[in-house]
Coordinates of C-alpha atoms and ligand atoms in Angstrom, one line a residue:
M1 CA 165.7 89.7 142.0
G2 CA 165.5 89.3 138.3
T3 CA 164.1 92.7 137.7
L4 CA 167.3 94.5 136.7
S5 CA 169.1 91.8 134.9
V6 CA 168.6 91.9 131.1
D7 CA 167.9 88.3 130.0
P8 CA 169.1 87.4 126.7
F9 CA 165.7 86.2 125.6
S10 CA 164.1 89.5 126.0
R11 CA 167.0 91.3 124.1
S12 CA 166.9 89.2 121.4
F13 CA 162.9 89.5 121.4
K14 CA 163.2 93.3 121.3
G15 CA 165.8 92.7 118.5
L16 CA 163.1 90.6 116.6
I17 CA 160.6 93.4 116.9
V18 CA 162.9 95.9 115.4
W19 CA 163.9 93.6 112.7
C20 CA 160.1 92.9 112.0
I21 CA 159.3 96.5 111.8
W22 CA 162.1 97.0 109.4
L23 CA 161.2 94.3 107.2
S24 CA 157.7 95.3 106.8
L25 CA 158.9 98.6 106.0
I26 CA 160.8 97.3 103.1
Q27 CA 157.9 95.1 102.3
S28 CA 155.5 97.8 102.1
S29 CA 157.8 99.9 100.1
L30 CA 158.3 96.9 97.7
A31 CA 154.4 96.6 97.6
T32 CA 154.0 100.2 96.3
S33 CA 156.8 99.9 93.7
H34 CA 155.1 97.0 92.3
K35 CA 151.7 98.7 92.9
T36 CA 149.9 95.3 93.4
G37 CA 148.0 94.1 96.4
H38 CA 146.5 91.1 98.0
H39 CA 142.8 91.2 99.1
F40 CA 142.0 88.5 101.6
Y41 CA 138.2 87.6 102.3
K42 CA 137.0 84.9 104.6
W43 CA 133.6 83.9 103.8
E44 CA 130.8 81.7 105.0
V45 CA 127.9 80.8 102.6
E46 CA 124.7 80.3 104.6
Y47 CA 120.9 80.3 104.0
M48 CA 119.3 82.8 106.3
Y49 CA 116.1 84.8 106.6
W50 CA 116.1 87.7 104.5
S51 CA 113.1 90.0 103.1
P52 CA 114.4 91.1 99.5
D53 CA 111.0 92.5 98.5
G54 CA 109.3 93.1 101.9
V55 CA 108.1 89.2 101.9
E56 CA 110.1 87.3 104.2
N57 CA 112.0 84.5 102.6
I58 CA 115.0 82.3 102.7
V59 CA 118.1 83.5 100.7
M60 CA 121.9 82.2 100.0
G61 CA 123.9 84.9 101.9
I62 CA 127.4 85.4 102.6
D63 CA 128.6 86.4 105.8
G64 CA 125.1 87.2 106.9
K65 CA 124.7 89.7 103.8
F66 CA 122.6 89.5 101.0
P67 CA 123.7 90.4 98.2
G68 CA 127.1 89.3 99.4
P69 CA 130.1 91.6 100.0
T70 CA 131.6 93.6 97.3
I71 CA 134.9 92.8 96.3
R72 CA 137.0 95.7 95.2
A73 CA 140.6 95.7 94.2
R74 CA 143.0 96.9 91.6
A75 CA 144.1 95.6 88.2
G76 CA 147.1 93.3 88.9
D77 CA 146.2 92.5 92.3
T78 CA 145.4 89.1 94.0
V79 CA 142.1 88.3 95.3
H80 CA 142.1 85.2 98.0
V81 CA 138.4 84.2 99.1
Q82 CA 138.5 81.3 101.6
L83 CA 134.9 80.0 101.1
T84 CA 133.6 78.1 103.9
N85 CA 130.1 76.2 103.1
K86 CA 127.9 76.6 106.2
L87 CA 124.6 75.2 103.9
S88 CA 124.7 72.0 105.6
T89 CA 122.4 70.0 103.0
E90 CA 124.1 71.0 99.7
G91 CA 127.5 71.7 98.1
V92 CA 128.5 75.2 96.7
V93 CA 131.1 76.9 94.4
I94 CA 131.4 80.5 93.4
H95 CA 132.3 81.6 89.9
W96 CA 134.1 85.0 89.4
H97 CA 132.3 86.4 86.0
G98 CA 134.4 88.1 83.9
I99 CA 137.6 87.2 85.4
R100 CA 139.6 85.2 82.9
Q101 CA 141.7 83.0 85.6
K102 CA 144.9 83.0 83.5
G103 CA 147.1 80.5 85.1
T104 CA 144.4 79.5 87.7
P105 CA 141.6 77.6 85.7
W106 CA 140.7 75.5 88.8
A107 CA 139.6 78.9 90.7
D108 CA 136.9 79.6 87.9
G109 CA 134.4 78.0 90.4
T110 CA 132.2 75.9 88.0
A111 CA 130.9 72.8 89.7
A112 CA 131.9 69.7 87.6
I113 CA 133.9 71.7 85.2
S114 CA 136.6 73.6 87.0
Q115 CA 136.4 71.8 90.5
C116 CA 134.4 69.6 92.8
V117 CA 131.6 71.3 94.7
I118 CA 132.8 72.4 98.3
N119 CA 131.0 70.1 100.7
P120 CA 129.0 71.3 103.7
G121 CA 131.6 72.1 106.5
D122 CA 134.6 72.2 103.8
T123 CA 136.5 75.2 102.9
F124 CA 138.0 76.2 99.6
D125 CA 140.5 78.6 98.6
Y126 CA 140.0 80.9 95.6
R127 CA 143.2 82.5 94.7
F128 CA 143.4 84.4 91.5
T129 CA 144.5 87.7 89.8
V130 CA 142.2 90.4 88.4
D131 CA 144.1 91.4 85.4
R132 CA 142.0 93.9 84.2
A133 CA 140.0 96.8 85.6
G134 CA 136.0 96.8 84.9
T135 CA 132.7 96.0 86.2
Y136 CA 132.4 92.3 87.0
F137 CA 130.3 90.2 89.5
Y138 CA 130.5 86.7 91.2
H139 CA 127.7 84.1 91.6
G140 CA 127.0 80.5 92.3
H141 CA 127.8 78.2 89.6
Y142 CA 126.1 74.9 91.2
G143 CA 122.6 73.9 90.2
M144 CA 120.5 77.1 90.7
Q145 CA 122.3 78.7 93.4
R146 CA 122.5 82.1 91.5
S147 CA 118.7 82.1 91.8
A148 CA 118.7 81.5 95.2
G149 CA 120.7 84.7 95.9
L150 CA 124.2 83.7 95.9
Y151 CA 125.9 86.8 94.1
G152 CA 127.6 90.0 94.7
A153 CA 129.9 92.8 92.9
L154 CA 133.6 92.6 92.0
I155 CA 134.8 95.8 90.9
V156 CA 138.3 96.2 89.7
D157 CA 139.9 99.8 89.5
L158 CA 142.7 100.8 87.1
A159 CA 146.5 99.8 88.6
E160 CA 147.6 103.0 90.4
G161 CA 148.9 105.6 88.1
E162 CA 146.4 104.7 85.2
K163 CA 143.8 106.8 83.9
E164 CA 140.4 106.1 82.6
P165 CA 139.5 107.6 79.3
F166 CA 136.8 109.6 80.8
H167 CA 136.2 111.5 83.8
Y168 CA 133.8 111.3 86.6
D169 CA 133.4 112.7 90.1
G170 CA 131.5 110.1 92.1
E171 CA 130.5 106.3 91.2
F172 CA 127.5 104.0 92.4
D173 CA 127.4 100.2 91.6
L174 CA 124.4 98.5 90.6
L175 CA 123.6 95.0 90.6
L176 CA 120.5 93.8 89.2
S177 CA 118.5 90.4 89.7
D178 CA 115.1 88.8 89.8
W179 CA 113.7 87.1 92.7
W180 CA 110.9 84.3 93.2
H181 CA 108.9 83.8 96.2
K182 CA 108.9 80.1 95.5
S183 CA 112.2 78.4 96.8
V184 CA 115.0 77.4 94.4
H185 CA 114.2 73.9 95.1
H186 CA 110.5 74.2 93.9
Q187 CA 112.0 75.7 90.9
E188 CA 114.4 73.1 90.1
V189 CA 112.2 70.0 90.7
G190 CA 109.5 71.9 88.5
L191 CA 112.2 72.1 85.5
S192 CA 113.2 68.4 86.1
S193 CA 109.9 67.2 85.9
Q194 CA 107.6 65.3 83.6
P195 CA 105.9 67.1 82.3
M196 CA 107.6 70.4 83.1
R197 CA 106.2 73.0 85.6
W198 CA 107.3 76.3 84.8
I199 CA 108.1 78.7 87.5
D200 CA 106.7 81.5 85.7
E201 CA 108.1 85.0 85.7
P202 CA 109.8 86.3 88.8
Q203 CA 107.8 88.0 91.5
T204 CA 110.0 90.8 91.8
L205 CA 113.0 92.8 90.5
L206 CA 115.8 93.7 92.7
I207 CA 118.3 96.6 92.6
N208 CA 121.5 95.8 94.9
G209 CA 119.0 93.1 96.5
R210 CA 116.4 95.4 97.3
G211 CA 112.7 95.5 95.6
Q212 CA 109.1 96.1 96.5
Y213 CA 106.5 93.5 96.4
G214 CA 102.8 94.2 96.3
C215 CA 103.2 98.2 96.7
S216 CA 104.9 100.8 94.4
L217 CA 106.9 103.5 95.4
A218 CA 105.3 105.6 92.4
A219 CA 101.5 104.3 93.4
H220 CA 100.6 107.9 92.8
Y221 CA 101.1 107.9 89.0
S222 CA 99.6 104.3 88.4
K223 CA 96.1 103.2 88.0
S224 CA 97.0 99.8 89.4
P225 CA 95.7 98.8 92.7
L226 CA 99.1 98.8 94.3
S227 CA 99.2 101.2 97.3
Q228 CA 102.2 103.6 98.0
C229 CA 104.9 101.4 99.8
N230 CA 105.4 102.5 103.6
I231 CA 109.0 102.5 104.0
T232 CA 111.1 104.2 106.5
G233 CA 114.3 103.5 104.8
H234 CA 115.7 101.0 107.1
E235 CA 114.1 98.0 105.8
Q236 CA 116.2 95.2 104.1
W237 CA 113.8 95.9 101.0
A238 CA 114.0 99.7 101.0
P239 CA 115.1 101.1 97.9
Y240 CA 118.8 101.9 97.0
I241 CA 118.8 105.5 96.4
L242 CA 121.4 107.3 94.5
H243 CA 122.2 110.6 96.3
V244 CA 124.0 113.0 93.8
D245 CA 125.4 116.6 93.7
P246 CA 124.0 119.0 91.0
N247 CA 126.2 119.5 88.0
K248 CA 128.7 116.5 88.6
T249 CA 129.4 113.4 86.7
Y250 CA 128.5 110.2 88.0
R251 CA 129.8 106.5 86.8
I252 CA 127.2 104.0 87.3
R253 CA 128.3 100.4 87.1
I254 CA 125.6 98.2 86.1
A255 CA 125.8 94.4 86.2
S256 CA 122.9 91.9 85.5
S257 CA 123.1 88.6 87.7
T258 CA 119.4 87.9 86.7
S259 CA 118.1 84.1 86.8
L260 CA 115.8 84.8 84.0
A261 CA 115.0 88.4 83.0
S262 CA 116.2 90.5 80.5
L263 CA 116.3 94.2 81.6
N264 CA 116.2 97.7 80.5
L265 CA 117.2 100.8 82.8
A266 CA 116.2 104.3 82.4
I267 CA 116.6 107.5 84.5
G268 CA 114.0 110.0 84.4
N269 CA 114.8 113.4 82.4
H270 CA 118.5 112.2 82.1
K271 CA 120.5 110.6 79.2
M272 CA 123.4 108.3 80.0
M273 CA 126.9 107.7 78.0
V274 CA 127.8 104.2 77.8
V275 CA 131.3 103.8 78.1
E276 CA 132.4 100.2 79.3
A277 CA 131.0 96.6 78.5
D278 CA 132.2 93.5 80.4
G279 CA 135.4 95.1 81.4
N280 CA 136.2 96.7 78.0
Y281 CA 136.1 100.3 77.0
L282 CA 133.5 101.5 74.3
Q283 CA 133.0 104.4 71.9
P284 CA 131.0 106.3 74.0
F285 CA 127.5 106.7 73.1
E286 CA 124.2 108.5 74.5
T287 CA 121.2 106.7 75.1
N288 CA 117.8 107.4 76.9
D289 CA 117.7 103.8 78.2
L290 CA 119.9 100.5 78.5
D291 CA 119.1 97.2 77.7
I292 CA 121.3 94.7 79.9
Y293 CA 121.0 90.9 79.7
S294 CA 121.9 88.3 82.3
G295 CA 125.8 88.2 82.3
E296 CA 126.3 91.5 81.0
S297 CA 127.9 94.6 82.6
Y298 CA 128.1 98.1 81.5
S299 CA 129.4 101.4 82.8
V300 CA 127.5 104.5 82.2
L301 CA 128.3 108.4 82.8
L302 CA 125.4 110.5 84.1
K303 CA 125.6 114.1 84.2
T304 CA 123.4 115.6 87.1
S305 CA 122.5 118.6 85.0
Q306 CA 118.8 118.7 85.4
D307 CA 116.5 120.8 87.9
S308 CA 118.2 120.1 91.2
S309 CA 115.1 121.2 92.8
Q310 CA 113.5 117.8 91.9
N311 CA 114.2 114.2 92.4
Y312 CA 113.9 111.6 89.4
W313 CA 112.9 107.9 89.1
I314 CA 115.1 105.3 87.9
S315 CA 113.3 102.4 86.3
L316 CA 114.0 99.0 85.7
G317 CA 111.7 96.6 83.3
V318 CA 111.5 93.2 81.8
R319 CA 112.6 93.0 78.0
G320 CA 111.9 89.8 75.9
R321 CA 109.3 87.9 77.9
K322 CA 105.6 89.3 78.5
P323 CA 106.3 91.0 81.8
K324 CA 104.3 89.9 84.7
T325 CA 106.7 91.5 86.9
P326 CA 106.4 95.1 87.8
Q327 CA 109.1 97.6 86.9
A328 CA 111.5 98.1 89.8
L329 CA 112.1 101.7 90.9
T330 CA 114.4 103.6 92.7
I331 CA 115.4 107.5 93.0
L332 CA 118.0 109.7 91.8
N333 CA 118.2 112.4 94.7
Y334 CA 119.8 115.4 94.2
K335 CA 121.1 116.1 97.5
T336 CA 119.5 119.9 97.5
N337 CA 116.2 118.1 98.1
S338 CA 115.1 115.4 100.7
A339 CA 115.2 111.7 99.6
S340 CA 112.0 111.3 100.3
K341 CA 110.5 113.9 98.1
L342 CA 108.8 112.3 95.5
P343 CA 109.5 113.1 91.8
I344 CA 106.9 115.3 90.0
S345 CA 107.3 113.5 86.5
P346 CA 106.2 109.9 86.4
P347 CA 108.9 107.0 86.1
P348 CA 110.3 106.4 82.6
V349 CA 108.4 103.8 80.9
T350 CA 110.9 101.1 79.6
P351 CA 110.3 100.1 75.9
R352 CA 107.9 97.4 75.2
W353 CA 109.1 93.9 75.9
D354 CA 109.1 92.7 72.4
D355 CA 110.3 96.0 70.7
Y356 CA 113.5 94.0 69.5
A357 CA 114.1 96.6 66.9
H358 CA 114.8 98.9 69.9
S359 CA 117.3 96.3 71.5
K360 CA 119.0 95.5 68.2
A361 CA 119.7 99.1 67.7
F362 CA 121.3 99.4 71.0
S363 CA 123.4 96.3 70.7
N364 CA 124.6 97.5 67.3
K365 CA 125.8 100.7 68.8
I366 CA 128.3 98.8 70.9
K367 CA 131.8 99.3 69.3
A368 CA 135.4 99.0 71.1
L369 CA 137.0 102.0 71.8
D370 CA 140.3 101.6 70.3
H371 CA 143.1 98.6 70.0
K372 CA 145.4 100.2 72.9
S373 CA 143.6 98.3 75.6
I374 CA 141.7 96.0 73.5
P375 CA 143.4 93.5 71.0
K376 CA 142.4 93.5 67.3
P377 CA 140.5 90.3 66.1
P378 CA 142.6 88.1 63.8
P379 CA 141.4 88.6 60.2
T380 CA 140.4 84.8 59.8
Y381 CA 139.7 81.9 61.8
H382 CA 140.9 78.2 62.1
R383 CA 137.8 76.5 63.2
R384 CA 134.3 77.6 62.9
I385 CA 131.6 76.0 65.3
A386 CA 128.1 76.5 64.4
L387 CA 125.9 76.0 67.6
L388 CA 122.0 75.4 66.8
N389 CA 119.9 76.7 70.0
T390 CA 116.9 74.4 70.2
Q391 CA 114.1 73.8 72.8
N392 CA 113.5 70.0 72.5
M393 CA 111.6 67.3 74.4
M394 CA 113.4 64.1 75.7
N395 CA 111.2 60.9 76.9
G396 CA 108.7 63.7 78.1
Y397 CA 111.1 66.1 79.6
T398 CA 111.8 69.6 78.4
K399 CA 115.5 70.3 77.5
W400 CA 117.5 73.1 75.6
S401 CA 119.7 71.4 73.3
I402 CA 122.7 72.5 71.2
N403 CA 123.0 70.8 67.9
N404 CA 120.5 68.2 69.4
V405 CA 122.8 67.7 72.5
S406 CA 121.5 68.8 75.8
L407 CA 124.5 69.2 78.2
S408 CA 124.3 67.0 81.4
L409 CA 127.2 67.7 83.5
P410 CA 129.6 64.7 84.7
A411 CA 130.6 63.6 88.2
T412 CA 134.2 64.2 87.7
P413 CA 135.4 67.8 86.9
Y414 CA 136.3 68.2 83.3
L415 CA 139.6 70.1 84.3
G416 CA 140.8 66.9 86.1
S417 CA 139.6 64.3 83.7
I418 CA 141.0 66.0 80.6
R419 CA 144.4 66.6 82.6
F420 CA 144.9 63.3 83.5
G421 CA 143.4 61.5 80.6
L422 CA 140.5 59.8 82.4
K423 CA 138.7 58.5 79.5
N424 CA 135.7 57.1 81.3
A425 CA 134.6 60.6 82.8
F426 CA 132.8 62.0 80.0
D427 CA 131.7 61.2 76.4
Q428 CA 134.8 60.8 74.2
T429 CA 133.0 61.3 71.1
K430 CA 133.5 64.9 69.5
P431 CA 130.0 67.1 70.1
P432 CA 128.8 68.0 66.7
E433 CA 130.2 71.1 64.8
D434 CA 127.3 71.8 63.1
F435 CA 123.5 70.9 62.3
P436 CA 121.8 69.7 59.3
G437 CA 121.8 72.3 56.4
D438 CA 118.1 71.8 55.6
Y439 CA 117.1 72.7 59.3
D440 CA 114.2 75.2 59.3
V441 CA 115.0 77.8 62.1
M442 CA 111.6 79.2 61.7
K443 CA 109.8 76.0 62.5
R444 CA 109.3 73.9 65.7
P445 CA 112.0 71.5 66.1
V446 CA 111.2 68.2 64.2
N447 CA 114.0 66.2 66.4
S448 CA 111.2 65.1 68.7
N449 CA 113.6 63.4 70.9
T450 CA 116.8 65.2 71.7
N451 CA 120.0 63.4 73.7
T452 CA 121.9 64.3 76.5
G453 CA 125.6 64.3 76.4
N454 CA 128.8 65.7 78.1
G455 CA 131.4 65.6 75.0
V456 CA 133.9 68.4 74.9
Y457 CA 135.0 70.7 72.1
M458 CA 138.9 70.4 72.2
L459 CA 140.3 73.4 70.9
G460 CA 144.0 73.9 69.2
Y461 CA 145.8 75.8 71.9
H462 CA 146.4 79.6 70.6
S463 CA 143.8 78.8 67.6
T464 CA 141.2 81.5 66.3
V465 CA 137.6 80.0 67.0
D466 CA 134.5 81.5 65.3
V467 CA 131.2 80.6 66.8
I468 CA 128.0 81.1 64.9
L469 CA 125.3 81.1 67.6
Q470 CA 122.1 80.1 65.7
N471 CA 118.6 80.8 67.0
A472 CA 115.6 79.0 66.1
N473 CA 111.7 78.4 66.9
T474 CA 111.1 76.8 70.5
L475 CA 108.5 74.0 71.0
A476 CA 105.7 76.7 70.6
E477 CA 104.4 78.0 67.5
N478 CA 105.8 81.3 66.4
N479 CA 108.0 81.7 69.3
S480 CA 111.8 82.3 69.8
E481 CA 113.5 83.6 72.8
I482 CA 116.3 85.7 73.8
H483 CA 119.8 84.0 75.0
P484 CA 122.6 85.6 76.5
W485 CA 125.5 83.5 75.9
H486 CA 128.6 83.8 78.2
L487 CA 132.3 82.5 77.8
H488 CA 134.4 81.7 80.6
G489 CA 138.2 82.3 80.6
H490 CA 138.1 84.5 77.5
D491 CA 136.6 87.6 76.0
F492 CA 135.2 87.2 72.3
W493 CA 134.7 89.7 69.9
V494 CA 131.2 90.2 68.7
L495 CA 131.7 90.3 64.9
G496 CA 127.9 90.5 63.9
Y497 CA 124.2 89.9 64.3
G498 CA 121.7 88.8 61.9
E499 CA 118.3 87.7 61.1
K500 CA 117.1 83.9 60.3
K501 CA 119.7 81.4 59.2
F502 CA 123.3 82.4 59.0
T503 CA 124.9 81.8 55.5
K504 CA 128.7 82.3 54.3
A505 CA 127.4 85.5 52.6
D506 CA 126.8 86.9 56.1
E507 CA 130.6 87.1 56.4
E508 CA 130.7 90.1 54.3
K509 CA 129.0 92.1 57.0
F510 CA 131.4 91.1 59.9
N511 CA 132.6 93.9 61.8
L512 CA 136.6 93.2 62.2
K513 CA 137.2 97.1 62.5
D514 CA 136.0 97.9 66.0
P515 CA 133.9 95.0 67.3
P516 CA 133.3 95.0 70.9
Y517 CA 135.1 92.7 73.0
R518 CA 133.2 90.9 75.6
N519 CA 132.4 87.8 77.7
T520 CA 128.5 88.0 76.9
A521 CA 126.6 88.2 74.1
V522 CA 122.8 88.0 73.1
I523 CA 121.1 85.9 70.2
F524 CA 118.0 87.7 69.1
P525 CA 114.8 85.5 68.4
Y526 CA 115.3 83.9 65.1
G527 CA 118.5 85.6 64.4
W528 CA 122.1 84.5 64.7
T529 CA 125.4 86.1 66.2
A530 CA 128.9 85.6 65.2
L531 CA 131.7 85.5 68.0
R532 CA 135.6 84.9 67.4
F533 CA 138.2 84.3 70.1
V534 CA 141.6 83.0 70.7
A535 CA 141.8 80.0 72.6
D536 CA 145.0 81.1 74.6
N537 CA 143.9 80.2 78.0
P538 CA 144.8 76.6 79.4
G539 CA 141.8 75.3 81.0
A540 CA 138.2 73.7 80.6
W541 CA 135.6 76.5 80.1
A542 CA 131.7 76.7 80.0
F543 CA 130.1 78.6 77.2
H544 CA 126.3 78.8 77.9
C545 CA 123.3 80.6 78.1
H546 CA 123.1 82.7 81.3
I547 CA 119.6 82.3 81.8
E548 CA 119.9 80.0 84.8
P549 CA 116.9 77.5 84.1
H550 CA 118.1 77.2 80.5
L551 CA 121.7 76.1 81.6
H552 CA 120.0 74.1 84.0
M553 CA 117.9 72.1 81.2
G554 CA 121.1 71.6 79.1
M555 CA 121.9 74.9 77.2
G556 CA 125.6 75.0 77.1
V557 CA 128.9 73.6 75.8
I558 CA 132.2 72.8 77.0
F559 CA 135.4 74.1 75.5
A560 CA 139.0 73.1 76.4
E561 CA 142.6 74.1 75.3
G562 CA 146.0 73.6 76.5
V563 CA 145.2 71.5 79.4
E564 CA 148.4 69.5 79.2
H565 CA 150.3 73.2 79.9
I566 CA 148.5 73.3 83.5
A567 CA 151.3 72.6 86.1
K568 CA 149.5 71.9 89.2
I569 CA 146.1 71.6 90.1
P570 CA 145.2 72.0 93.8
K571 CA 144.1 68.4 94.8
E572 CA 141.3 70.1 96.8
A573 CA 139.6 71.0 93.5
L574 CA 139.6 67.3 92.3
S575 CA 138.7 65.4 95.4
C576 CA 135.6 64.0 94.0
G577 CA 134.6 61.6 91.2
L578 CA 137.0 59.6 89.3
T579 CA 139.8 62.0 90.4
G580 CA 138.7 61.7 93.9
K581 CA 138.9 57.7 93.8
R582 CA 142.6 58.0 92.4
F583 CA 143.6 60.3 95.4
M584 CA 141.7 57.7 97.7
T585 CA 143.9 54.6 96.3
G586 CA 147.0 56.6 96.3
S587 CA 147.3 56.0 92.6
H588 CA 149.3 59.1 91.0
L589 CA 147.6 61.2 88.6
G590 CA 150.1 62.7 86.9
Ligands
C2O601 CU1 128.0 84.1 85.2 CU2 128.9 80.3 83.8 O1 128.3 82.0 84.3
CU602 CU1 118.6 80.7 77.1

């Protein structure tokens, strides 16, 4: 009976559909005119069985993947990751390494600094803008969850219509890491024990989460007892092969998420042109091999101009520590050949682990492309902070200290406690700006008992800050180690590197003309590194050694600026510690 009657509901329903289609048309035309996109990811973090190097183990995966999914966006886009913690017995956070989080300091993903950890079962929304094209990655930033395998790539392409200052035909993304067979809990308890039990060097180096333990892809060249790996290509630990066409140019993006290892990458018979570091363009320079420290990223251009009837080895070796970890290998496969055809020349041997002259020469070649995309450093500074890096003992525990303070994070995230003036949340005394003038950096530390602390370097909003990172001898005689320092929320200009103790006279050698603009810079053994940055990003920011066990043992400091300008911090970021208690009692925070 009612089949022929047009009821008003269905008519208005049709109208609604037409309206919706029309609206979405307008929206999509708006979107193209603004050229910014929105990328939504719903992720679950969970431990799972995986064989990163052929030995089954437990890794921290995202949505059943290791490494986690690659995020790909364009400059200006919004990334929204809705992260659910499925770990069931521990909290989690994720840090977006190299993304400056302008206007969203609570999305930086640093436990106890920018937010409370996400509890098992809970979900947290990371929403932020990727404001600049470049090669980045993300990783866990709570305890030692990076070592547990919580990381993935984050690639930001140029905004639509913009052009790179170089040409390429294809791209590969390599995320480098190191892997232990002992669990992260085993590692952590060892570091926090008295006396400390060192986990020793990693078993395997991984390229995109893939390595080979106990066998070698190039066994036929080595005199080692390792046998040729038996791989079909479908294993979780099968190498990530780079398939290329001859006579093309490829951009290879390389980021290092290692927990410990400093690395060097080389490609047999091919040179690389280095063009990007940490999201900033460089004056291109050619190299046979590339040093890369934890926390750094690069883009290199590779011309496939060699004999296309052959394949070539890509090798990855350890720098700066006596390597007990074998080189990682994969293959550059000219598609004119089968990928399983083994290269006829042996894998390139990366430089000797302690050839620091080689590392320094490489670092000194890195210069900013121009001042179109990269700001010029201010010619002077408002404040200079000298940070002495030492290894120390504290009541029988082994620590790393900065100006004799070993960082131990508070229970309440700094972002909240500073914003709301909670004085009991962390040390209110200013951390030291300097170290004793007569400190001998060539000798073992005399301060036999260091202190722990969690004070904050409060920086003047918009002020220019110089940091002199000063390296020194460790607890062992005649030993000093490499430390790659990473700054959250900013890029800094690397003004220079030098030997032994920094003196005022060293300022003469600063590069103010074309210093690289980066978020990670290394200090060489017994040396210093001078950095400059503008404190123009309201928030609380970690500045620390990117070697995860070093950070865990206190090798970091906290900077904060302009926190009073932060409008509204989402409650979910602060529902722990003293800020959490305030929410519970209903007392107002603001
Ligand atoms: Cu990639 Cu605070 O670290
Ligand atoms: Cu370190």
